[in-house]
């Protein structure tokens, strides 16, 4: 329950062309405004609600954003009546345990990947290695949560990274990993490093 009618494509207070989004089937493809700040009813703003949405849908639960001024909407939404708020549908492959927790961790940056790496991670559930990375953005440390993005920059997953942004950017730009045949040692970064940039158990 919040103080807005639904999730919008942009902030309706600033953009007259903003339209409500009534159904979200894939949060990774969501294009919506999250810039509004919290109020007494919408504590934390829309970004916080979307984080809750990711956790709920990853757990196999349907979630809805409904205006608190219309408590009567609750049973109607449960009954399936449309356009009374924004409904988030559960993902097909339910996340459990640690992977569900990762969705609640603040994102500190993003890792862009080539098509081959996207297929390996997304479809084959493989770990991510440096040769598949094309771009690093944000400022993060080892074990921080980062977004995994496809060639267009669209987020399709999140995970805990094994390198800080500074070292990872160095690896990508200088292709150190290729030179060392995917095994990094002190000669590459000044310390012995893990093979995977993100292990599949942390994605």
Phi, psi and omega in degrees: 000136184212191183254012177240158183285331184188177171282137182245158178292337176205172180290112184296342178285335183250336185236108182294346180269001181297139179233148179289147176251111187271335181222136177232110180265334181221105183293338179292335181259006184291129175241097185212162179280134175231022186273346183292138180277168181284158175229188180298332179261331184251051185308126176092351179078179185292329180301320178296321180293324179291326175297317177298322179296319179297317181295314182295312182291328178292335179273001179088019183248141174277136179235149179226143171260121184228142178292127182295343178286349182235068180300332180294346179291334187304303179296332180288322176294318179299325180284351176103007180292131185276166170061034176250009183162198177252126180253129179254124183267148181294151178286160182289317180259099185294130177277144181229156174053238185300319182292328176291322179296322181303326181294342180265354182279134179303137180275130183254348182186192182215149177237120179268142186232155176279171186300322180295318180291321178300315180297318181295316183283314186283314186266326184255000177058042180265166174286162179257128178248160187302321182303337181272358183266133180250339184201146177233131179227156180091176178236113183217162180248171176304135179078003173287162177270135178229157174277141173257121187242148178277190185296338180267356181093004179280130179289133176233352179196171175223155180195171179265124188269148182266000180226151172285162183298325181296311181291321181293320177298321178297318179297316183291316183290321184264357180054037180301324184297318180297321181294328183261011176056048174067009176239108182269141178225190184299334181290336183273312184236353183096003178201160178283128185242159176289154181290316184275141172285317171223124179281145183301332178289343181251019178244000000 
